[in-house]
CSV table of C-alpha atoms and ligand atoms in Angstrom, one decimal:
chain,number,residue,atom,x,y,z
R,1,UNK,CA,105.1,71.4,113.0
R,2,UNK,CA,101.3,71.7,111.8
R,3,UNK,CA,101.0,72.8,108.2
R,4,UNK,CA,98.4,75.2,106.8
R,5,UNK,CA,97.7,76.7,103.7
R,6,UNK,CA,96.8,80.1,105.1
R,7,UNK,CA,97.4,81.6,108.7
R,8,UNK,CA,95.5,84.7,109.5
R,9,UNK,CA,97.2,86.8,112.2
R,10,UNK,CA,94.4,88.6,114.4
R,11,UNK,CA,90.9,87.9,114.8
R,12,UNK,CA,89.5,91.3,114.6
R,13,UNK,CA,87.0,92.3,111.6
R,14,UNK,CA,89.7,92.2,109.1
R,15,UNK,CA,90.8,88.5,110.0
R,16,UNK,CA,87.2,87.2,110.6
R,17,UNK,CA,85.6,88.5,107.5
R,18,UNK,CA,88.7,87.2,105.4
R,19,UNK,CA,88.6,83.8,106.6
R,20,UNK,CA,84.5,83.8,106.0
R,21,UNK,CA,85.4,85.1,102.3
R,22,UNK,CA,88.3,82.3,101.9
R,23,UNK,CA,85.6,79.5,103.0
R,24,UNK,CA,83.1,80.9,100.7
R,25,UNK,CA,85.7,80.8,97.8
R,26,UNK,CA,86.5,77.3,98.6
R,27,UNK,CA,89.8,77.5,100.5
R,28,UNK,CA,90.5,75.2,103.1
R,29,UNK,CA,93.4,74.4,105.7
R,30,UNK,CA,92.8,78.1,107.2
R,31,UNK,CA,93.7,79.1,111.0
R,32,UNK,CA,93.2,82.2,112.5
R,33,UNK,CA,95.6,82.9,115.2
R,34,UNK,CA,95.3,85.4,118.0
R,35,UNK,CA,97.1,86.1,121.2
R,36,UNK,CA,93.4,86.6,123.2
R,37,UNK,CA,91.7,83.5,124.3
R,38,UNK,CA,88.4,85.0,122.7
R,39,UNK,CA,88.4,85.8,119.0
R,40,UNK,CA,87.0,89.3,118.6
R,41,UNK,CA,89.9,91.9,118.3
R,42,UNK,CA,87.9,95.2,118.3
R,43,UNK,CA,84.5,93.9,117.5
R,44,UNK,CA,84.0,94.1,121.5
R,45,UNK,CA,84.2,98.0,121.0
R,46,UNK,CA,81.1,99.6,120.7
R,47,UNK,CA,80.1,98.4,117.0
R,48,UNK,CA,79.3,101.6,115.1
R,49,UNK,CA,79.4,100.7,111.6
R,50,UNK,CA,79.8,103.3,109.0
R,51,UNK,CA,78.8,102.4,105.6
R,52,UNK,CA,79.9,105.0,103.4
R,53,UNK,CA,82.9,105.1,101.1
R,54,UNK,CA,84.5,108.4,103.0
R,55,UNK,CA,84.8,107.0,106.1
R,56,UNK,CA,87.1,104.6,107.9
R,57,UNK,CA,89.0,103.5,104.9
R,58,UNK,CA,90.6,105.1,101.7
R,59,UNK,CA,89.5,103.8,98.7
R,60,UNK,CA,92.7,104.8,96.9
R,61,UNK,CA,94.7,103.0,99.6
R,62,UNK,CA,92.7,100.1,98.9
R,63,UNK,CA,92.9,100.3,95.2
R,64,UNK,CA,88.9,100.0,94.4
R,65,UNK,CA,86.5,102.4,93.2
R,66,UNK,CA,83.4,103.6,94.7
R,67,UNK,CA,81.2,101.1,93.1
R,68,UNK,CA,83.4,98.0,94.3
R,69,UNK,CA,83.3,99.8,97.9
R,70,UNK,CA,79.5,99.9,97.9
R,71,UNK,CA,79.2,96.4,96.6
R,72,UNK,CA,81.3,94.8,99.6
R,73,UNK,CA,79.7,96.9,102.0
R,74,UNK,CA,76.3,95.6,100.8
R,75,UNK,CA,77.9,92.2,101.3
R,76,UNK,CA,79.0,92.9,104.9
R,77,UNK,CA,75.6,93.9,105.5
R,78,UNK,CA,74.0,90.6,104.4
R,79,UNK,CA,76.2,89.0,106.7
R,80,UNK,CA,75.1,91.3,109.7
R,81,UNK,CA,71.7,91.9,108.8
R,82,UNK,CA,70.5,88.4,110.4
R,83,UNK,CA,72.1,89.6,114.0
R,84,UNK,CA,69.1,90.9,115.4
R,85,UNK,CA,70.8,93.5,117.7
R,86,UNK,CA,72.8,95.3,114.9
R,87,UNK,CA,70.2,98.2,114.1
R,88,UNK,CA,70.5,100.8,111.8
R,89,UNK,CA,70.5,104.1,113.7
R,90,UNK,CA,71.3,106.7,110.6
R,91,UNK,CA,69.5,106.7,107.5
R,92,UNK,CA,70.7,108.3,104.5
R,93,UNK,CA,67.6,110.4,103.8
R,94,UNK,CA,66.0,112.1,107.0
R,95,UNK,CA,63.4,114.4,105.6
R,96,UNK,CA,65.8,117.0,104.7
R,97,UNK,CA,67.4,117.5,108.0
R,98,UNK,CA,70.7,116.1,107.0
R,99,UNK,CA,70.9,118.5,104.3
R,100,UNK,CA,70.1,121.4,106.5
R,101,UNK,CA,72.6,120.4,109.0
R,102,UNK,CA,75.2,120.3,106.0
R,103,UNK,CA,74.2,123.9,105.0
R,104,UNK,CA,74.7,125.1,108.8
R,105,UNK,CA,78.0,123.3,109.0
R,106,UNK,CA,79.3,124.8,105.4
R,107,UNK,CA,78.2,128.5,106.7
R,108,UNK,CA,80.9,127.7,109.3
R,109,UNK,CA,83.5,126.2,107.0
R,110,UNK,CA,83.0,122.6,107.8
R,111,UNK,CA,82.5,119.6,105.6
R,112,UNK,CA,79.7,117.5,106.9
R,113,UNK,CA,79.3,113.8,106.3
R,114,UNK,CA,76.4,111.7,107.5
R,115,UNK,CA,77.1,108.2,106.6
R,116,UNK,CA,74.4,105.3,107.0
R,117,UNK,CA,75.2,103.7,110.3
R,118,UNK,CA,74.2,100.8,112.2
R,119,UNK,CA,75.2,100.2,115.9
R,120,UNK,CA,75.1,96.9,118.1
R,121,UNK,CA,76.7,98.5,121.3
R,122,UNK,CA,79.5,97.0,123.6
R,123,UNK,CA,77.1,94.8,125.6
R,124,UNK,CA,76.3,92.8,122.4
R,125,UNK,CA,80.0,92.5,121.1
R,126,UNK,CA,80.3,88.7,122.2
R,127,UNK,CA,77.1,87.6,120.9
R,128,UNK,CA,78.0,89.3,117.7
R,129,UNK,CA,81.4,87.6,117.4
R,130,UNK,CA,79.8,84.1,118.2
R,131,UNK,CA,77.3,85.0,115.5
R,132,UNK,CA,79.9,85.5,113.0
R,133,UNK,CA,82.2,82.3,114.0
R,134,UNK,CA,78.8,80.4,113.1
R,135,UNK,CA,79.7,81.2,109.5
R,136,UNK,CA,83.2,79.5,109.9
R,137,UNK,CA,82.9,75.8,109.2
R,138,UNK,CA,86.2,74.8,108.5
R,139,UNK,CA,88.6,77.8,109.8
R,140,UNK,CA,90.6,76.5,113.0
R,141,UNK,CA,91.3,78.8,115.9
R,142,UNK,CA,94.5,79.1,117.4
R,143,UNK,CA,93.6,81.2,120.7
R,144,UNK,CA,95.8,82.5,123.4
R,145,UNK,CA,98.7,82.1,121.0
R,146,UNK,CA,100.9,85.1,120.3
R,147,UNK,CA,102.9,85.1,117.2
R,148,UNK,CA,106.6,86.2,118.0
R,149,UNK,CA,108.5,85.9,114.8
R,150,UNK,CA,107.8,85.0,111.2
R,151,UNK,CA,110.5,83.2,109.0
R,152,UNK,CA,110.6,82.7,105.4
R,153,UNK,CA,111.6,79.1,105.0
R,154,UNK,CA,111.7,78.7,101.4
R,155,UNK,CA,109.8,80.1,98.3
R,156,UNK,CA,105.9,79.8,99.2
R,157,UNK,CA,106.4,78.7,102.8
R,158,UNK,CA,106.7,80.7,106.1
R,159,UNK,CA,107.2,79.4,109.7
R,160,UNK,CA,105.5,81.1,112.5
R,161,UNK,CA,107.3,80.9,116.2
R,162,UNK,CA,104.4,81.3,118.8
R,163,UNK,CA,104.0,81.4,122.3
R,164,UNK,CA,101.0,79.8,124.1
R,165,UNK,CA,101.7,81.0,127.8
R,166,UNK,CA,105.2,79.5,128.9
R,167,UNK,CA,104.9,77.0,126.1
R,168,UNK,CA,106.7,77.3,122.3
R,169,UNK,CA,105.0,76.0,119.4
R,170,UNK,CA,105.4,76.9,115.6
R,171,UNK,CA,103.3,76.5,112.4
R,172,UNK,CA,104.0,76.7,108.9
R,173,UNK,CA,101.9,78.0,106.1
R,174,UNK,CA,102.1,78.9,102.4
R,175,UNK,CA,100.1,82.3,102.9
R,176,UNK,CA,100.2,84.7,105.9
R,177,UNK,CA,97.4,87.2,106.1
R,178,UNK,CA,98.5,89.7,108.8
R,179,UNK,CA,95.7,91.9,110.4
R,180,UNK,CA,97.2,92.5,114.1
R,181,UNK,CA,95.3,95.7,114.4
R,182,UNK,CA,96.6,98.6,116.3
R,183,UNK,CA,97.6,96.8,119.4
R,184,UNK,CA,99.9,94.6,117.2
R,185,UNK,CA,101.2,97.3,114.7
R,186,UNK,CA,104.5,97.6,116.2
R,187,UNK,CA,105.3,94.0,116.5
R,188,UNK,CA,104.4,93.6,113.0
R,189,UNK,CA,106.6,96.7,112.0
R,190,UNK,CA,109.5,95.1,113.7
R,191,UNK,CA,108.5,91.6,111.7
R,192,UNK,CA,108.3,93.7,108.5
R,193,UNK,CA,112.1,94.9,109.2
R,194,UNK,CA,113.4,91.4,109.3
R,195,UNK,CA,111.6,90.1,106.4
R,196,UNK,CA,112.1,93.3,104.4
R,197,UNK,CA,108.7,94.1,103.9
R,198,UNK,CA,108.4,97.5,102.9
R,199,UNK,CA,106.8,99.9,104.8
R,200,UNK,CA,106.9,103.7,105.7
R,201,UNK,CA,105.2,106.2,108.2
R,202,UNK,CA,102.0,107.6,107.3
R,203,UNK,CA,100.0,110.3,109.5
R,204,UNK,CA,98.3,110.0,112.8
R,205,UNK,CA,95.6,111.6,114.7
R,206,UNK,CA,96.3,113.7,117.9
R,207,UNK,CA,93.4,115.1,119.9
R,208,UNK,CA,91.0,114.9,122.8
R,209,UNK,CA,87.6,113.6,123.6
R,210,UNK,CA,84.6,115.8,124.6
R,211,UNK,CA,82.2,114.6,127.1
R,212,UNK,CA,79.0,116.9,127.6
R,213,UNK,CA,75.6,116.8,128.7
R,214,UNK,CA,73.9,114.7,125.9
R,215,UNK,CA,70.7,117.4,125.6
R,216,UNK,CA,73.3,119.7,123.8
R,217,UNK,CA,73.8,117.1,120.9
R,218,UNK,CA,71.0,115.1,121.1
R,219,UNK,CA,69.1,117.4,118.3
R,220,UNK,CA,72.0,116.3,116.1
R,221,UNK,CA,72.8,112.6,117.2
R,222,UNK,CA,69.0,112.0,117.0
R,223,UNK,CA,69.2,112.3,113.4
R,224,UNK,CA,72.7,111.2,112.9
R,225,UNK,CA,74.2,108.9,115.2
R,226,UNK,CA,77.8,109.4,114.7
R,227,UNK,CA,78.1,112.9,112.8
R,228,UNK,CA,81.5,113.7,110.9
R,229,UNK,CA,82.6,117.3,110.8
R,230,UNK,CA,85.8,118.2,109.1
R,231,UNK,CA,87.6,121.5,109.8
R,232,UNK,CA,90.8,122.9,107.8
R,233,UNK,CA,91.9,125.5,110.4
R,234,UNK,CA,92.6,129.1,109.3
R,235,UNK,CA,95.5,129.6,111.4
R,236,UNK,CA,97.7,126.5,110.4
R,237,UNK,CA,95.8,125.1,107.3
R,238,UNK,CA,95.3,121.6,109.4
R,239,UNK,CA,92.5,119.2,109.1
R,240,UNK,CA,90.6,118.5,112.4
R,241,UNK,CA,87.6,116.2,112.4
R,242,UNK,CA,85.0,114.9,114.7
R,243,UNK,CA,85.1,111.0,115.2
R,244,UNK,CA,83.5,108.1,117.0
R,245,UNK,CA,80.5,110.0,118.5
R,246,UNK,CA,78.5,107.8,121.3
R,247,UNK,CA,75.2,109.1,122.5
R,248,UNK,CA,74.3,108.1,126.0
R,249,UNK,CA,77.7,106.7,126.2
R,250,UNK,CA,81.0,106.7,128.5
R,251,UNK,CA,84.3,107.6,128.2
R,252,UNK,CA,87.3,104.7,128.2
R,253,UNK,CA,90.4,104.6,129.2
R,254,UNK,CA,92.9,102.3,127.3
R,255,UNK,CA,96.0,101.1,128.9
R,256,UNK,CA,99.3,100.8,126.7
R,257,UNK,CA,101.6,100.4,129.9
R,258,UNK,CA,103.8,103.5,129.7
R,259,UNK,CA,100.9,105.6,128.6
R,260,UNK,CA,97.1,105.6,128.5
R,261,UNK,CA,94.8,106.9,125.9
R,262,UNK,CA,91.2,107.8,126.1
R,263,UNK,CA,88.3,106.6,123.7
R,264,UNK,CA,84.5,105.9,124.0
R,265,UNK,CA,81.6,103.7,123.7
R,266,UNK,CA,78.1,103.1,124.3
R,267,UNK,CA,76.0,100.2,125.5
R,268,UNK,CA,72.7,99.0,123.7
R,269,UNK,CA,70.7,98.9,126.7
R,270,UNK,CA,72.2,101.0,129.4
R,271,UNK,CA,72.5,104.7,128.5
R,272,UNK,CA,74.3,107.6,130.4
R,273,UNK,CA,73.2,111.3,130.5
R,274,UNK,CA,76.2,112.3,128.4
R,275,UNK,CA,77.5,112.3,125.1
R,276,UNK,CA,81.0,111.6,123.8
R,277,UNK,CA,83.0,112.2,120.8
R,278,UNK,CA,86.6,112.4,119.6
R,279,UNK,CA,88.1,115.4,118.1
R,280,UNK,CA,91.3,114.9,116.4
R,281,UNK,CA,94.0,116.8,114.2
R,282,UNK,CA,95.8,114.8,111.6
R,283,UNK,CA,99.7,115.2,112.1
R,284,UNK,CA,101.9,113.9,109.3
R,285,UNK,CA,106.0,114.5,109.5
R,286,UNK,CA,108.8,114.9,107.2
R,287,UNK,CA,112.2,115.9,107.8
R,288,UNK,CA,114.1,115.3,110.2
R,289,UNK,CA,111.6,113.2,112.2
R,290,UNK,CA,109.1,111.2,110.1
R,291,UNK,CA,108.4,108.7,112.8
R,292,UNK,CA,105.0,109.9,113.6
R,293,UNK,CA,104.6,106.8,116.3
R,294,UNK,CA,107.2,108.2,118.4
R,295,UNK,CA,106.2,111.4,118.3
R,296,UNK,CA,102.6,110.5,119.5
R,297,UNK,CA,103.8,108.3,122.0
R,298,UNK,CA,105.9,111.2,123.4
R,299,UNK,CA,102.8,113.3,123.5
R,300,UNK,CA,100.9,110.2,125.4
R,301,UNK,CA,103.6,110.0,128.0
R,302,UNK,CA,103.7,113.7,128.7
R,303,UNK,CA,100.2,113.4,129.9
R,304,UNK,CA,100.8,110.0,131.6
R,305,UNK,CA,103.4,111.8,133.5
R,306,UNK,CA,101.4,115.1,134.2
R,307,UNK,CA,98.4,113.0,135.1
R,308,UNK,CA,100.0,111.1,137.8
R,309,UNK,CA,99.5,107.6,135.2
R,310,UNK,CA,96.0,108.7,133.9
R,311,UNK,CA,94.6,110.9,131.1
R,312,UNK,CA,93.9,114.4,132.0
R,313,UNK,CA,90.4,115.9,131.9
R,314,UNK,CA,89.7,119.7,132.2
R,315,UNK,CA,86.3,121.6,131.9
R,316,UNK,CA,85.8,124.0,129.4
R,317,UNK,CA,85.2,126.8,131.6
R,318,UNK,CA,88.7,126.1,133.2
R,319,UNK,CA,90.1,126.1,129.8
R,320,UNK,CA,88.5,129.3,128.8
R,321,UNK,CA,89.9,130.9,131.8
R,322,UNK,CA,93.5,129.7,131.1
R,323,UNK,CA,93.5,127.5,134.4
R,324,UNK,CA,93.8,124.0,135.2
R,325,UNK,CA,90.7,122.0,136.8
R,326,UNK,CA,91.1,120.8,140.0
R,327,UNK,CA,89.5,118.1,142.3
R,328,UNK,CA,88.0,120.8,144.5
R,329,UNK,CA,86.1,122.7,142.0
R,330,UNK,CA,85.5,119.8,139.6
R,331,UNK,CA,81.7,119.5,140.1
R,332,UNK,CA,81.1,123.0,141.1
R,333,UNK,CA,77.5,124.3,140.8
R,334,UNK,CA,78.6,128.0,140.8
R,335,UNK,CA,80.8,127.7,137.9
R,336,UNK,CA,78.0,125.1,136.4
R,337,UNK,CA,80.1,122.0,136.3
R,338,UNK,CA,77.1,120.1,137.8
R,339,UNK,CA,75.6,120.0,134.5
R,340,UNK,CA,78.1,117.1,133.2
R,341,UNK,CA,79.2,114.3,135.6
R,342,UNK,CA,82.4,112.6,134.2
R,343,UNK,CA,82.0,109.0,133.1
R,344,UNK,CA,85.8,108.8,132.5
R,345,UNK,CA,88.6,107.8,135.0
R,346,UNK,CA,91.2,111.1,134.5
R,347,UNK,CA,93.1,113.6,136.5
R,348,UNK,CA,91.4,116.9,136.6
R,349,UNK,CA,94.3,119.2,135.1
R,350,UNK,CA,95.4,121.4,132.3
R,351,UNK,CA,95.6,119.8,128.7
R,352,UNK,CA,97.5,122.9,127.5
R,353,UNK,CA,100.7,121.8,129.4
R,354,UNK,CA,100.9,118.5,127.7
R,355,UNK,CA,99.7,119.3,124.1
R,356,UNK,CA,101.6,120.9,121.4
R,357,UNK,CA,100.5,124.6,120.7
R,358,UNK,CA,99.8,124.0,117.1
R,359,UNK,CA,97.4,121.2,117.8
R,360,UNK,CA,95.7,123.2,120.7
R,361,UNK,CA,95.1,126.1,118.3
R,362,UNK,CA,93.4,123.9,115.7
R,363,UNK,CA,91.3,122.0,118.2
R,364,UNK,CA,90.1,125.3,120.0
R,365,UNK,CA,89.4,127.0,116.3
R,366,UNK,CA,87.3,123.9,115.2
R,367,UNK,CA,85.4,123.8,118.8
R,368,UNK,CA,84.4,127.4,118.2
R,369,UNK,CA,83.0,126.7,114.8
R,370,UNK,CA,81.2,123.6,115.9
R,371,UNK,CA,79.6,125.5,118.9
R,372,UNK,CA,78.1,127.6,115.9
R,373,UNK,CA,76.9,124.6,114.3
R,374,UNK,CA,75.6,122.9,117.6
R,375,UNK,CA,75.1,125.3,120.2
R,376,UNK,CA,76.0,124.5,123.8
R,377,UNK,CA,79.0,122.3,122.8
R,378,UNK,CA,81.2,124.9,124.6
R,379,UNK,CA,78.9,125.0,127.9
R,380,UNK,CA,81.4,125.6,131.1
R,381,UNK,CA,80.7,121.8,132.1
R,382,UNK,CA,81.8,120.2,128.8
R,383,UNK,CA,84.7,117.8,129.7
R,384,UNK,CA,87.9,117.9,127.4
R,385,UNK,CA,89.8,114.5,128.0
R,386,UNK,CA,93.3,113.8,126.5
R,387,UNK,CA,95.2,112.4,124.8
R,388,UNK,CA,93.2,110.8,122.1
R,389,UNK,CA,95.5,109.6,119.4
R,390,UNK,CA,94.9,107.2,116.8
R,391,UNK,CA,98.1,105.4,115.5
R,392,UNK,CA,97.2,104.6,112.0
R,393,UNK,CA,100.8,105.2,111.1
R,394,UNK,CA,102.5,102.2,109.8
R,395,UNK,CA,101.9,102.1,106.1
R,396,UNK,CA,102.5,98.8,103.7
R,397,UNK,CA,102.7,99.5,100.0
R,398,UNK,CA,100.9,96.7,98.3
R,399,UNK,CA,99.2,95.4,94.9
R,400,UNK,CA,95.5,95.6,94.5
R,401,UNK,CA,95.1,92.4,96.3
R,402,UNK,CA,96.6,93.7,99.7
R,403,UNK,CA,100.0,91.4,98.9
R,404,UNK,CA,103.1,92.9,100.2
R,405,UNK,CA,106.7,93.0,98.3
R,406,UNK,CA,107.1,89.6,99.8
R,407,UNK,CA,105.1,87.1,97.6
R,408,UNK,CA,102.7,85.3,100.0
R,409,UNK,CA,102.5,87.9,102.7
R,410,UNK,CA,99.2,89.8,102.7
R,411,UNK,CA,98.2,92.5,104.8
R,412,UNK,CA,94.7,94.1,105.9
R,413,UNK,CA,92.9,96.1,108.7
R,414,UNK,CA,94.0,99.1,110.9
R,415,UNK,CA,97.4,97.7,111.9
R,416,UNK,CA,98.6,97.9,108.4
R,417,UNK,CA,97.5,101.2,107.5
R,418,UNK,CA,94.6,99.7,105.4
R,419,UNK,CA,91.4,100.8,107.6
R,420,UNK,CA,90.3,102.9,110.3
R,421,UNK,CA,87.3,101.2,111.6
R,422,UNK,CA,85.2,97.9,111.7
R,423,UNK,CA,83.6,98.0,108.2
R,424,UNK,CA,87.0,99.3,106.4
R,425,UNK,CA,88.7,96.4,108.4
R,426,UNK,CA,86.1,93.9,106.9
R,427,UNK,CA,86.4,95.1,103.5
R,428,UNK,CA,90.4,95.1,103.7
R,429,UNK,CA,90.2,91.4,104.8
R,430,UNK,CA,87.8,90.6,102.0
R,431,UNK,CA,90.2,92.0,99.2
R,432,UNK,CA,92.9,90.1,100.8
R,433,UNK,CA,90.8,86.9,100.9
R,434,UNK,CA,90.1,87.4,97.3
R,435,UNK,CA,93.6,88.1,96.3
R,436,UNK,CA,94.7,84.9,98.0
R,437,UNK,CA,91.9,83.0,96.5
R,438,UNK,CA,93.2,84.1,93.0
R,439,UNK,CA,96.6,82.4,93.6
R,440,UNK,CA,94.8,79.3,94.4
U,501,FAD,C1,87.0,101.9,122.7
U,501,FAD,C2,86.9,101.5,121.1
U,501,FAD,C3,85.8,101.9,120.7
U,501,FAD,C4,85.8,101.8,119.3
U,501,FAD,N1,84.5,101.9,118.4
U,501,FAD,C5,84.4,101.8,117.2
U,501,FAD,C6,83.4,101.9,116.6
U,501,FAD,O1,82.4,102.1,117.2
U,501,FAD,N2,83.2,102.0,115.3
U,501,FAD,C7,84.2,101.2,114.5
U,501,FAD,O2,84.2,101.2,113.2
U,501,FAD,N3,85.4,101.0,115.1
U,501,FAD,C8,85.7,101.5,116.4
U,501,FAD,N4,86.9,101.3,116.8
U,501,FAD,C9,88.1,100.6,116.3
U,501,FAD,C10,87.9,99.3,115.9
U,501,FAD,O3,87.8,98.3,117.1
U,501,FAD,C11,88.9,99.0,114.6
U,501,FAD,O4,88.9,99.9,113.7
U,501,FAD,C12,88.8,97.2,114.3
U,501,FAD,O5,88.7,96.5,115.6
U,501,FAD,C13,90.2,97.1,113.5
U,501,FAD,O6,90.0,95.8,113.3
U,501,FAD,P1,91.5,94.8,112.9
U,501,FAD,O7,90.9,93.6,112.3
U,501,FAD,O8,92.4,95.5,111.8
U,501,FAD,O9,92.3,94.8,114.2
U,501,FAD,P2,91.9,94.3,115.6
U,501,FAD,O10,90.2,94.5,115.6
U,501,FAD,O11,92.4,95.1,116.6
U,501,FAD,O12,92.1,92.8,115.9
U,501,FAD,C14,93.6,92.5,115.9
U,501,FAD,C15,93.4,91.4,116.5
U,501,FAD,O13,95.3,90.7,116.4
U,501,FAD,C16,95.6,90.3,117.4
U,501,FAD,N5,97.1,90.3,117.6
U,501,FAD,C17,97.7,91.3,117.7
U,501,FAD,N6,99.2,91.0,117.3
U,501,FAD,C18,99.2,89.6,117.8
U,501,FAD,C19,100.2,88.7,117.7
U,501,FAD,N7,101.5,88.9,117.7
U,501,FAD,N8,99.8,87.4,117.7
U,501,FAD,C20,98.8,87.0,117.8
U,501,FAD,N9,97.5,87.8,118.0
U,501,FAD,C21,97.9,89.2,117.6
U,501,FAD,C22,94.9,91.0,118.7
U,501,FAD,O14,94.8,90.4,119.7
U,501,FAD,C23,93.6,91.3,118.2
U,501,FAD,O15,92.7,90.5,118.5
U,501,FAD,C24,86.9,101.4,118.4
U,501,FAD,C25,88.2,101.1,119.1
U,501,FAD,C26,88.1,101.1,120.3
U,501,FAD,C27,89.6,101.0,121.0
C-alpha cells in the first residue's frame, strides 16, 4: 500500500490550488486522486472568475476577513495572469456606468453587484488545466481512480480504498483533503457518516435558466459580463438572484442518471446570438424535513418525468398566457418566438407543473422587476428552462483551517459547502493547504 503525507480527493480548483500551495509551502509526498482520467473538475466549465469577496464564497464560512479574501484573490490572479487566454471582462470602474445600473436596480428593489470578472471560456479549459499542472513539480496524480471508502487506521493515518476500473487498490496517508465537488458531495456525505465527521444540511438554490436574444441584454453585459441582481420578494420575503450569465453562450444539460439539470456556458472564440443566465431561489428547510438534497432531487425528478427524460423549456409568451409550450408553435413567427432560437436540448412544456408554487411566485416577481431594470428580458421569445438547481447543501463545520472534527481530515470546495464557484473553491483549497502546512 503506497504511503503519502497528503492525499487530495478531487482535482478541481480546490484540489489543484491546494496542491500548488502545499508545494509552495515546502510539503511533499502529495497525491491528487480523481476518478476522471483528466484532472480538472469544473475547470473545464466556462471559466468565469468572480473576484469579489461577496460572490462565490462566504467569508464567515471560511472564517476570514475581507482583507484576507482580497489578498488570496490577488495571489490567485498572480497564478492566472500568465495564462494568455484568461482575460479580464469586467472592470471595477466603468465610467460611472456601473453605479448608474446600481441606482436603477435600487429603484426596483434589487441589489446589484458588479464583481471584477475574468473569463477563459470552455474551449480554453484544457489548456488552462495543463498550465496549472505546470506549477506542480512533486505532486503525483492518481487518475481514473475512484475513492470508494476512507478508513481511520490509527492516530494520524487513513486508508483510502479505491477502484481503478475493475482493479482495487488502496493508499495510506496522514492527512486527507476532501475536495470532491458537487458530483462527489453525496458520496462524501456517506463517508462522513461512517467516520463520524460532523455535517448538517444547508440551503439549496432552485430555479430556472433564461435564454434570450442577446441584443436585449448586451447593453448590460457589455459593461458587466456576469451581473448579479439580488431580489427579496415581497410576497414570500425569499431571496432570488441572477447567477452565471453567459453572453453569446449556450444552455447545457447535466446528466445525473435519474434526473437532468440545466446550466450554461460560453466559448471564447465562437459566440451564439443568445445570452443565458440563471435565476435561482434560495430554499432552506427546517422541520419536519431538513434534507434539502432530497427535496431538490424530487423537484428535478418531477421535471425529468414530465419532460420525457429531458429538462422542460417554456417560452415567456406561453408562460404569460398560462399555456404549455409545444413543438408545433415553438418557433412561431406570429407569436414572435423566432427572435430567440433555443441552444439547449429540452422538451417544450409547462414549468409551472413541476415547480413548487412558492418558487414560481418568487421567480416571476423577480423577473418582472428585472424587466424594468433591463427592458426586453420578458420578450415573448425568451426561454425558461428548468430545473436549474445548485446543491451546495451539505455543510461541514470546521475550524479556521478547514479541518473537520476528525483530526487529519480537511475539506474544501463546493462539495463540502465551502464555496460556490471557481475562485471560492481555489481560496478554500489555499486555506486548507495553509492549515495542513501549519501542522507540519
Ligand atoms: C456547466 C457549468 C458551468 C460553470 N461555470 C462556472 C463559471 O463560469 N464560473 C465559476 O466560478 N464556476 C462555474 N461553475 C461551477 C464550478 O465548476 C465549480 O464551482 C468548481 O469547479 C468547484 O470546484 P471544486 O474543486 O470544489 O470541485 P470540482 O471542480 O467539481 O472537482 C471535484 C473533483 O472531484 C472528483 N471526485 C469526486 N468524487 C470523487 C471520488 N469519490 N473519487 C475520486 N474523485 C472524485 C471529481 O471527478 C472532480 O474532478 C460551473 C459549473 C458547471 C456545471
